[in-house]
XYZ file of C-alpha atoms in Angstrom:
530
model
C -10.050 -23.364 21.985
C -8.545 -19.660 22.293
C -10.465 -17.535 25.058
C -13.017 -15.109 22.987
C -12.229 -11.971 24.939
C -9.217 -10.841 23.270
C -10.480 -12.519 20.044
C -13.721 -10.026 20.804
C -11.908 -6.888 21.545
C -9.553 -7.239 18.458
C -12.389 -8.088 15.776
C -13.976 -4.659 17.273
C -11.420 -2.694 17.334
C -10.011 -3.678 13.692
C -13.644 -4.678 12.325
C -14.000 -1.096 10.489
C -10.730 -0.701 9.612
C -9.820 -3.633 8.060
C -13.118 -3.333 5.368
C -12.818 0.348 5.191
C -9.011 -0.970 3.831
C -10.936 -3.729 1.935
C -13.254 -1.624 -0.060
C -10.492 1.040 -0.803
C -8.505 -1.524 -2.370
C -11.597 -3.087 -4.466
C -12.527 0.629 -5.525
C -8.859 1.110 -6.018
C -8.271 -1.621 -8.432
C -11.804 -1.022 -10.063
C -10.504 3.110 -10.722
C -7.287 1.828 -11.711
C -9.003 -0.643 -14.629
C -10.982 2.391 -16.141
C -7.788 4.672 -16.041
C -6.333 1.745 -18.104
C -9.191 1.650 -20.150
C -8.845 5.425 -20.710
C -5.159 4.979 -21.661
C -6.201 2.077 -23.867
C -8.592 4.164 -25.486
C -6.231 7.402 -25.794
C -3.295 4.518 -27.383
C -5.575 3.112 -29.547
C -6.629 6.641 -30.832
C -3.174 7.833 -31.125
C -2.036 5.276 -33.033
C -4.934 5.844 -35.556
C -3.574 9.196 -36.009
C -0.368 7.795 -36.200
C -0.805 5.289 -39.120
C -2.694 8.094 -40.826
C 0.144 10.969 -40.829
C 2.280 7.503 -41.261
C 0.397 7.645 -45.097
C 0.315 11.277 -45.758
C 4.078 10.783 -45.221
C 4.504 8.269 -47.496
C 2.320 10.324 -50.199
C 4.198 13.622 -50.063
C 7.971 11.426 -50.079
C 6.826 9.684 -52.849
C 5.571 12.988 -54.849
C 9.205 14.415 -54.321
C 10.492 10.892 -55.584
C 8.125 11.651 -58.625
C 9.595 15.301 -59.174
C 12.839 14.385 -58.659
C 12.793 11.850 -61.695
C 11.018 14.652 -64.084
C 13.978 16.329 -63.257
C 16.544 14.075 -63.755
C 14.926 12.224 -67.171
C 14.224 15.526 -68.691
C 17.527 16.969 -67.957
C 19.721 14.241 -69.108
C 19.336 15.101 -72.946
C 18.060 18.295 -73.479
C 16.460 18.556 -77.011
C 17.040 22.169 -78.244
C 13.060 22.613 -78.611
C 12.097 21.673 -75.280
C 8.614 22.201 -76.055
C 8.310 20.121 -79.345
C 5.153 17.686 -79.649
C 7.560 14.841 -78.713
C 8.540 16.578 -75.811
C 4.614 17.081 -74.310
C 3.894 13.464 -75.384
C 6.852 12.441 -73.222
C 5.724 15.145 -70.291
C 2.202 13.301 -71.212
C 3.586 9.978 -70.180
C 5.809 10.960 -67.370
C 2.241 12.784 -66.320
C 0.111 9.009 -66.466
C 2.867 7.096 -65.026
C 2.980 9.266 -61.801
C -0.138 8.911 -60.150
C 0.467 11.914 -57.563
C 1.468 14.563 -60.530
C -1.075 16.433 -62.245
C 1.038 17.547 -64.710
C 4.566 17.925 -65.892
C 6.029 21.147 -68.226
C 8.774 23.513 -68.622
C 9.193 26.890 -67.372
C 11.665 30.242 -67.700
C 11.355 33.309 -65.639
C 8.385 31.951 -63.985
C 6.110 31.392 -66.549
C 4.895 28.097 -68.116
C 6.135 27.628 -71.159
C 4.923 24.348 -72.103
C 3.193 20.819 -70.250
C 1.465 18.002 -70.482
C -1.846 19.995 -70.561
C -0.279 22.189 -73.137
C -2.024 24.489 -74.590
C -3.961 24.795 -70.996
C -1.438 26.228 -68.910
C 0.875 27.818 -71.908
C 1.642 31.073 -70.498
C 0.523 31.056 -67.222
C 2.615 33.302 -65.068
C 3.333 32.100 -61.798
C 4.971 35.147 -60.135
C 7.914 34.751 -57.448
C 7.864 31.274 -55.704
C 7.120 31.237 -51.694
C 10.098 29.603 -51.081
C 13.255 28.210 -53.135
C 14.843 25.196 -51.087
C 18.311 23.914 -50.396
C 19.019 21.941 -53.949
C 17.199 24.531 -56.087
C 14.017 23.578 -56.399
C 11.452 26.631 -56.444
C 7.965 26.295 -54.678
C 4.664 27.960 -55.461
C 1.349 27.468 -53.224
C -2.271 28.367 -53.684
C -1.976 28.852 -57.531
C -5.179 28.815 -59.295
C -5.222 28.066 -62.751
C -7.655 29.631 -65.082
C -10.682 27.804 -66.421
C -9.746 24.897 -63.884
C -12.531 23.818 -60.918
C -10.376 23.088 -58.370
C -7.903 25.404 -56.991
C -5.088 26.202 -54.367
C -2.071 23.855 -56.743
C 1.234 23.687 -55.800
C 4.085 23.523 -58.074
C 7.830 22.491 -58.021
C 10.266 23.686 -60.524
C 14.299 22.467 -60.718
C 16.207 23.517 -63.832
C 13.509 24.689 -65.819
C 11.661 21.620 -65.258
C 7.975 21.631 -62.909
C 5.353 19.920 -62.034
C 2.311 20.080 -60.597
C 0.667 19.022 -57.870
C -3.006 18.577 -56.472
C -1.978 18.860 -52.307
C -6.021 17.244 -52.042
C -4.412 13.696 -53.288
C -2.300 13.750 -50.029
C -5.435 13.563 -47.968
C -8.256 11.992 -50.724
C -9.189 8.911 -49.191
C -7.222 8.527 -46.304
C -8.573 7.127 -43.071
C -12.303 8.092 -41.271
C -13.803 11.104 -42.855
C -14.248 12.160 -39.049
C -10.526 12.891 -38.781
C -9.551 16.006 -39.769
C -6.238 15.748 -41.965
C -3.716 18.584 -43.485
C -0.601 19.634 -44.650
C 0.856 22.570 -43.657
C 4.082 25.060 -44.280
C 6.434 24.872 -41.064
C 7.702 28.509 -41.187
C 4.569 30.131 -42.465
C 1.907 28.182 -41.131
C 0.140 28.170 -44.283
C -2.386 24.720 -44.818
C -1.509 23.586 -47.683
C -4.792 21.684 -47.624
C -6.670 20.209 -45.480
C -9.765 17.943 -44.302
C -11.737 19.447 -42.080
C -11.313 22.636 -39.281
C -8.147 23.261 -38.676
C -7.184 25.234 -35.815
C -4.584 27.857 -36.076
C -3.785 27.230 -32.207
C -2.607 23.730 -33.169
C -0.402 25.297 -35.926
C 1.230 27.412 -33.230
C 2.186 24.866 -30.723
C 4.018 22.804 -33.146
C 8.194 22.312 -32.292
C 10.432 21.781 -35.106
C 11.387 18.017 -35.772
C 9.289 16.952 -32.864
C 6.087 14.930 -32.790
C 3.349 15.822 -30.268
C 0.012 14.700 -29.027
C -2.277 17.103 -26.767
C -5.962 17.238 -26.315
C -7.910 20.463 -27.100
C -10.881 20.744 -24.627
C -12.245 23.726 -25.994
C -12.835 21.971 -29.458
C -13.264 18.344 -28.390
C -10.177 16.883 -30.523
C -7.171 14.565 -29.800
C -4.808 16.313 -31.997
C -1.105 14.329 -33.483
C 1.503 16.809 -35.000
C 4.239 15.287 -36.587
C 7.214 16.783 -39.261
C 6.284 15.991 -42.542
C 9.493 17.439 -44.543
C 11.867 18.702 -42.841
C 11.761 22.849 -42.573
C 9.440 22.567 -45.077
C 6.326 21.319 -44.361
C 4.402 19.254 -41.743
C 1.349 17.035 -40.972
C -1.377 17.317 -38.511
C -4.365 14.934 -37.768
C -7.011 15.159 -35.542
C -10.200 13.100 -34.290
C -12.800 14.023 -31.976
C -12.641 13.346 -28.249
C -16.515 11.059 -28.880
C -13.700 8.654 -30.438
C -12.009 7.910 -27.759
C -15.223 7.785 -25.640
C -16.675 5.007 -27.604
C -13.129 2.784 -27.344
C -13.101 3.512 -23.596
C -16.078 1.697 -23.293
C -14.986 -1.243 -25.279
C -11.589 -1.493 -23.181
C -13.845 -0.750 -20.209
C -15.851 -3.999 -20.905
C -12.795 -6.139 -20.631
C -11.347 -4.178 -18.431
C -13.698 -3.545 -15.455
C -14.244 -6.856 -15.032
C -10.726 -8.089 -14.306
C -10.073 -5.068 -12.466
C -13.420 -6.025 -10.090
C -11.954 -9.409 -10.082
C -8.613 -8.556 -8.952
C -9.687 -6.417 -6.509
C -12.220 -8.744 -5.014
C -9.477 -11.280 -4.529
C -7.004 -8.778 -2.999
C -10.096 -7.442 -0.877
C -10.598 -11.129 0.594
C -6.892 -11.845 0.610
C -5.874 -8.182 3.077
C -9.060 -9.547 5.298
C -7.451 -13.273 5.736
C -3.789 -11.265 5.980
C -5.255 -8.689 8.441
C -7.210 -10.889 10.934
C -3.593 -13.094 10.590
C -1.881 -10.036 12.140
C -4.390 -8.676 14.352
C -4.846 -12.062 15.686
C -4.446 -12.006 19.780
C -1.004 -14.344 19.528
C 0.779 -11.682 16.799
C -1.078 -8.744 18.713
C 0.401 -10.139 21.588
C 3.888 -10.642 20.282
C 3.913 -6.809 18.628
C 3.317 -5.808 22.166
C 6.320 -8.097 23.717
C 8.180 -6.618 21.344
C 7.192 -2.956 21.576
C 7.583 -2.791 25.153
C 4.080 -2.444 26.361
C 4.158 -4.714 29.298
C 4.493 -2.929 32.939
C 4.266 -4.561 36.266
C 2.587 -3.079 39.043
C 3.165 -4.432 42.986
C 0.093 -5.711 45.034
C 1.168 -5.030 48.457
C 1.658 -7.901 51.055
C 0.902 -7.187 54.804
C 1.488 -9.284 58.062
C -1.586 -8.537 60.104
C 0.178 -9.246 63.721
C 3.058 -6.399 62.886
C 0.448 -4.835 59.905
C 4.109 -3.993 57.715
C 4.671 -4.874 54.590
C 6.741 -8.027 53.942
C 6.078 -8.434 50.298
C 4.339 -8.119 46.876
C 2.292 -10.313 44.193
C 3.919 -8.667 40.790
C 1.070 -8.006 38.522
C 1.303 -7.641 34.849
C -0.232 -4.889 33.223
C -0.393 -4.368 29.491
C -1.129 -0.589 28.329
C -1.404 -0.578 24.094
C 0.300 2.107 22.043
C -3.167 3.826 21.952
C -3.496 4.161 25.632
C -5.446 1.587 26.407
C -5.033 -0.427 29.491
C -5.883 -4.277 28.858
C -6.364 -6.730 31.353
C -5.034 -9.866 32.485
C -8.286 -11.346 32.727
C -8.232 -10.704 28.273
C -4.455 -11.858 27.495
C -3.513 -14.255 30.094
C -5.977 -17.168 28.524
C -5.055 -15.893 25.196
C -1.095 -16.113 25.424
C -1.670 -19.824 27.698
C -3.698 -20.806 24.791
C -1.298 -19.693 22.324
C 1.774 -20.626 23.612
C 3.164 -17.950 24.262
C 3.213 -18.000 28.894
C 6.570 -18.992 28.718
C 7.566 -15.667 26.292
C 5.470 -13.514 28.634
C 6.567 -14.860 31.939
C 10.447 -14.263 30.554
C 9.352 -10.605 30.256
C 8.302 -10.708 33.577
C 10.951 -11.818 35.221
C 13.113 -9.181 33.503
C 10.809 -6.476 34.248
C 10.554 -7.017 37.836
C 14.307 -7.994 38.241
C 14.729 -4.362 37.163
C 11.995 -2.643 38.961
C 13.409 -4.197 42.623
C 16.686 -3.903 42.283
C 16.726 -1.045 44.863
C 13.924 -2.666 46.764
C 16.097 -5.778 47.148
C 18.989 -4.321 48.476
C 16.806 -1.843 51.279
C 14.696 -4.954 52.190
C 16.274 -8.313 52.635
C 13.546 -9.653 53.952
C 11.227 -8.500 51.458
C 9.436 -11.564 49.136
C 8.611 -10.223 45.622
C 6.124 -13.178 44.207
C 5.807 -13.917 40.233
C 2.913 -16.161 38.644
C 4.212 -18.883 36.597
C 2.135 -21.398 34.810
C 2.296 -25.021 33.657
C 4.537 -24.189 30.695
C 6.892 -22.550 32.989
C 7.670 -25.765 34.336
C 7.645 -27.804 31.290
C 9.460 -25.769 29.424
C 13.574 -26.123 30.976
C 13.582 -22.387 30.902
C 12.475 -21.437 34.895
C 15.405 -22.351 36.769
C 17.806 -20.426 33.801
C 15.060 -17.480 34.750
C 15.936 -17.568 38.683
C 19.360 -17.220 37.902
C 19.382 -14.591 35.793
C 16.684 -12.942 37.916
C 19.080 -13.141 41.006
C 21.746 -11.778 39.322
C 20.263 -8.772 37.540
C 17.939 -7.166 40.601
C 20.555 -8.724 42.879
C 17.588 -10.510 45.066
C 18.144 -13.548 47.498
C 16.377 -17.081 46.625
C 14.576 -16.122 49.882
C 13.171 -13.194 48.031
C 11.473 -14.748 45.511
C 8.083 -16.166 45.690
C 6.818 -18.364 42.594
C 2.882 -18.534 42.157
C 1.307 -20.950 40.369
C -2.507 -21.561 40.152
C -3.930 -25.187 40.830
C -4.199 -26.234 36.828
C -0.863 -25.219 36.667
C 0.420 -27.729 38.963
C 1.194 -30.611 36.281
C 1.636 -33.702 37.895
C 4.373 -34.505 35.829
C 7.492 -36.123 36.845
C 9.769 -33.562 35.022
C 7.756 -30.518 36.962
C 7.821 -31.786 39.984
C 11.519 -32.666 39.354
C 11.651 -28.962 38.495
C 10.121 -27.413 41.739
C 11.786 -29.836 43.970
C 15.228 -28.024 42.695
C 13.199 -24.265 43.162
C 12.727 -25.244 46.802
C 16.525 -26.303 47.129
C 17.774 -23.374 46.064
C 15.660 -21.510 48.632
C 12.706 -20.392 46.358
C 9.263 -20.347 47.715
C 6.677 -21.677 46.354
C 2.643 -20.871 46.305
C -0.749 -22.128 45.100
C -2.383 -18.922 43.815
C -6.317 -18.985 43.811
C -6.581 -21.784 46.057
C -10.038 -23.447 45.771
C -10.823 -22.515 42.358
C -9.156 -25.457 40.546
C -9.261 -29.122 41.095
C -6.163 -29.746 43.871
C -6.488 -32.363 46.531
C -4.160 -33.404 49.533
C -2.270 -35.213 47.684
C -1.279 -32.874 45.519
C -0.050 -30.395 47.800
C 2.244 -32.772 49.932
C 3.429 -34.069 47.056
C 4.292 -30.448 45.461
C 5.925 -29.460 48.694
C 4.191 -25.939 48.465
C 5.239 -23.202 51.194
C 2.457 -21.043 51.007
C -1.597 -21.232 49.825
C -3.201 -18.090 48.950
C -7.133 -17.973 49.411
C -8.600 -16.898 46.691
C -10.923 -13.690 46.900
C -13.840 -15.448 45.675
C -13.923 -17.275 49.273
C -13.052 -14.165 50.783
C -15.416 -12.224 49.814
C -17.816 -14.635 51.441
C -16.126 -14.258 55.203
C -18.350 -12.027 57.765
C -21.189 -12.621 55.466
C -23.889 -15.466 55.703
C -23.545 -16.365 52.188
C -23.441 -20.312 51.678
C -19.676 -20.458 50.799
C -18.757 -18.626 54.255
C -17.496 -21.833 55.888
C -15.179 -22.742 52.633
C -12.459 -20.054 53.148
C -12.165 -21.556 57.082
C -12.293 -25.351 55.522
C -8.888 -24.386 53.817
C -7.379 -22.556 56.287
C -7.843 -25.427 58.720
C -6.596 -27.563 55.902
C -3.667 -25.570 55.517
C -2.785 -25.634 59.046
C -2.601 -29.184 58.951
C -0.205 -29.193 56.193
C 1.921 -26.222 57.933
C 1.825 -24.539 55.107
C 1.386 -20.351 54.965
C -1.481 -18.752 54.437
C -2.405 -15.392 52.038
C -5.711 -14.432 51.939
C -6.437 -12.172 48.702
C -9.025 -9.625 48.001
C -9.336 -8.575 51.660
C -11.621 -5.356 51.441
C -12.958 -4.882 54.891
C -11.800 -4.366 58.155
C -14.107 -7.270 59.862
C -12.817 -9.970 56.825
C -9.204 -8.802 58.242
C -10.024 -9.320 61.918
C -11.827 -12.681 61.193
C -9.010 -14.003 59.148
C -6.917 -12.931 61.672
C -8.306 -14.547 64.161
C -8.363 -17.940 62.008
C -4.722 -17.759 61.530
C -4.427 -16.340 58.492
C -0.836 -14.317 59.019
C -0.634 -12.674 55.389
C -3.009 -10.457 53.188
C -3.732 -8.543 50.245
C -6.378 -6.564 49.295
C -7.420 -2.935 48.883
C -8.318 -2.280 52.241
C -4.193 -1.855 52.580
C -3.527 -1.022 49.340
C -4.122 -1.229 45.593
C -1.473 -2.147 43.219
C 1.144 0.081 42.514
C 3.609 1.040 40.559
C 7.391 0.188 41.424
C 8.206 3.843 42.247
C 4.429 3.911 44.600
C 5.902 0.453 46.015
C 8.899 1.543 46.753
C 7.490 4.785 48.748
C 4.486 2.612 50.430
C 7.871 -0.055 52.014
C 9.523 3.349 53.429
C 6.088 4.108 55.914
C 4.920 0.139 56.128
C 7.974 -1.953 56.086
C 9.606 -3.541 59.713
């Protein structure tokens, strides 16, 4: 089971974070449904426009088809009364069989001269045309004929030969009476007719042979501008904005949903991914890999000279924030983890570097460096002394490897393993000493060379608390094993003296000195060293 401090301090520090991430991805994906509901909508309404302007097209192409064949049947075989009764009756039929011409006839210098309404229209002057086109043909807008209820006609004349047309037949029936519909001139911006309010804004942002789409705000319309016939006239249909409203809100029912969905499950799926990668092995690894790991140098002193001989290397871990994290939080965590061997690697690099000088002014300096049970499994430590020798050019002699009691493994490959340390002139330590579960056969059988009291016992020395007599219990026990003694924690000047006086020879605590950087150690060996 992984140590809960880390696990603790990570789940704080990330808690808010990771849902305030959470949440802005669920209202993310919920935003980005109703925008696609809104562009659903705003399709779905363009399209209606589209199929609309798509049939006014197809009206006012097949009215020219209709003109054009006036034109060519009656000019094929020109009778020379063009306005005999058999003539009308055939301007009669060619009127029935074209259901988008009102009527057919024959005109000179502008004036009807005969039709299928004949006598109606006989003599009606139409005045100069508004526009006479590439091929010939003539074009008149807005006429009103007399005695007629409707108004605002359009005729077409080639060769003598019109017709004419209602523009209203363009528009009559076509689509939702709520969308406005007309037809109007290109270069004048005249409506030729229309259904419903036209704007004369909308007139003046149409582009010549382009379609366009734009919302007016001011009067509430999607509005779809598109060329009718070309440099002649064009078509323009509009809706109102309440349109698209009311189809948002049917996309938004199938929409909001999935978008809720989806973002629920990417929600849940960044929380699983995030507590993944802010889990205390990754956070751990970021930091190997970032460089956050310092060492810092817990003085050693010899209290019959009171110099310095040596130094327990202590790793520190400072985050990219700042913030300096304990041992005490990581050291479970990356044991737990597997990740001691990764860290103690680091270590060994860091403080090769740091000492190099140290090393080379101090010969007789010992530098020591925890290592755990996976240090000794793991066929990696001995590789580590070498290449720790070689890079802060140290002595075997200098090096001092701590482990604590539940690291000592009684495995026949580890002890196999510190058996070559100690022949290569490495020493080797208990750290903690009386915390774990070692007996006396463990440490004659480990072939230790020093035992460091843990503070725990002495803090208890000078005092009358119950566990007084345990620090002395081990130091008598380590004299019978001739091994070395280093008492840690030592705070006071009476737990020095008493130690002293037991035979403890080596100490560390902050009554000398707290630990220190490599730059502080080095400066603390030039005034306490032999």
């Amino acid at each position: 089971m992984i140590p809960t401090n880390l696990d603790r301090w990570l789940q704080q520090k990330y808690k808010y974070t990771t849902y305030f991430v959470a949440i802005c991805i669920l209202l993310i994906s919920t935003y980005l449904s109703l925008l696609l509901s809104d562009h659903m909508a705003i399709s779905k309404e363009i399209n209606r426009l589209k199929l609309i302007s798509t049939e006014m097209h197809a009206r006012l192409v097949e009215t020219r088809i209709q003109f054009a064949e006036v034109v060519t049947t009656f000019s094929k075989d020109i009778p020379s009364e063009v306005c005999s009764k058999q003539q009308i009756e055939k301007m009669q039929e060619h009127d029935v069989a074209a259901i988008f011409l009102q009527a057919v006839g024959y005109m000179k210098n502008n004036v009807i001269q005969c039709s299928s309404y004949s006598p109606t229209m006989d003599g009606l002057n139409l005045g100069s045309p508004i526009n006479t086109e590439e091929d010939g043909t003539r074009v008149w807008i807005n006429v009103d004929i007399p005695h007629w209820k409707k108004s605002n006609f359009v005729f077409y004349e080639r060769l003598g030969w019109t017709v004419l047309i209602d523009p209203q037949h363009a528009i009559v029936a076509l689509g939702d009476p709520k969308v406005t519909v007309g037809i109007f001139g290109i270069r004048s911006h005249t409506i030729f007719t229309a259904r419903g309010k036209v704007y004369s804004e909308w007139l003046n942002r149409y582009k010549k042979e382009e379609s366009q789409t734009f919302i007016d705000s001011v009067n509430n319309k999607l509005v779809y501008l598109t060329p009718a016939e070309l440099d002649r006239s064009a078509i323009i249909a509009a809706l109102p904005l309440e349109e698209i409203q009311k189809a948002n809100k049917e996309f938004a029912k199938l929409f909001l949903p999935i978008g809720i969905s989806i973002g629920l499950v990417l929600s849940f799926a960044f929380i699983l991914l995030a507590k993944k990668r802010v889990s205390p092995k990754n956070i751990i690894l970021k930091a190997l890999i970032n460089d956050e790991f310092y060492m810092e140098y817990q003085p050693i002193l010899d209290l019959d000279t009171n110099a310095c001989v040596g130094a327990e290397a202590l790793i520190r871990w400072k985050s990219y924030e700042g913030k300096v994290i304990m041992p005490d939080f990581f050291i479970p965590v990356a044991e737990a983890t597997g990740l001691m061997c990764q860290i103690t690697a680091h270590v060994f690099k860091l403080v090769a570097m740091d000492m190099q000088t140290v090393f080379q002014q101090y010969p007789d300096i010992q530098i020591g460096i925890n290592i755990t049970a996976q240090d000794l499994l793991s066929g990696n430590l001995l590789e580590l002394i070498e290449e720790f020798k070689t890079v802060g050019g140290a002595k075997s002699s200098q090096l001092v490897l701590e482990a604590t009691e539940r690291g000592l493994v009684n495995d026949a490959k580890s002890l196999q393993v510190m058996k070559e340390i100690r022949r290569q002139g490495v020493k080797i330590a208990i750290d903690d000493f009386g915390t774990g579960y070692s007996n006396l056969s463990y440490l004659t059988k480990f072939e230790l060379d020093y035992i460091k009291i843990d503070k725990s016992f002495v803090d208890s020395v000078g005092t009358e608390a119950v566990t007084r007599h345990v620090a002395f219990h081990i130091i008598e026990m380590a004299k019978s094993l001739n091994l070395g003694m280093v008492a840690e924690g030592v705070e006071t000047e009476i737990q020095a003296k008493l130690l002293s006086e037991k035979g403890v020879k080596y100490v560390q605590g902050w009554l000398f000195s707290k630990a220190l950087s490599a730059s502080n150690f080095e400066t603390y060996l030039e005034k306490n060293a032999n």
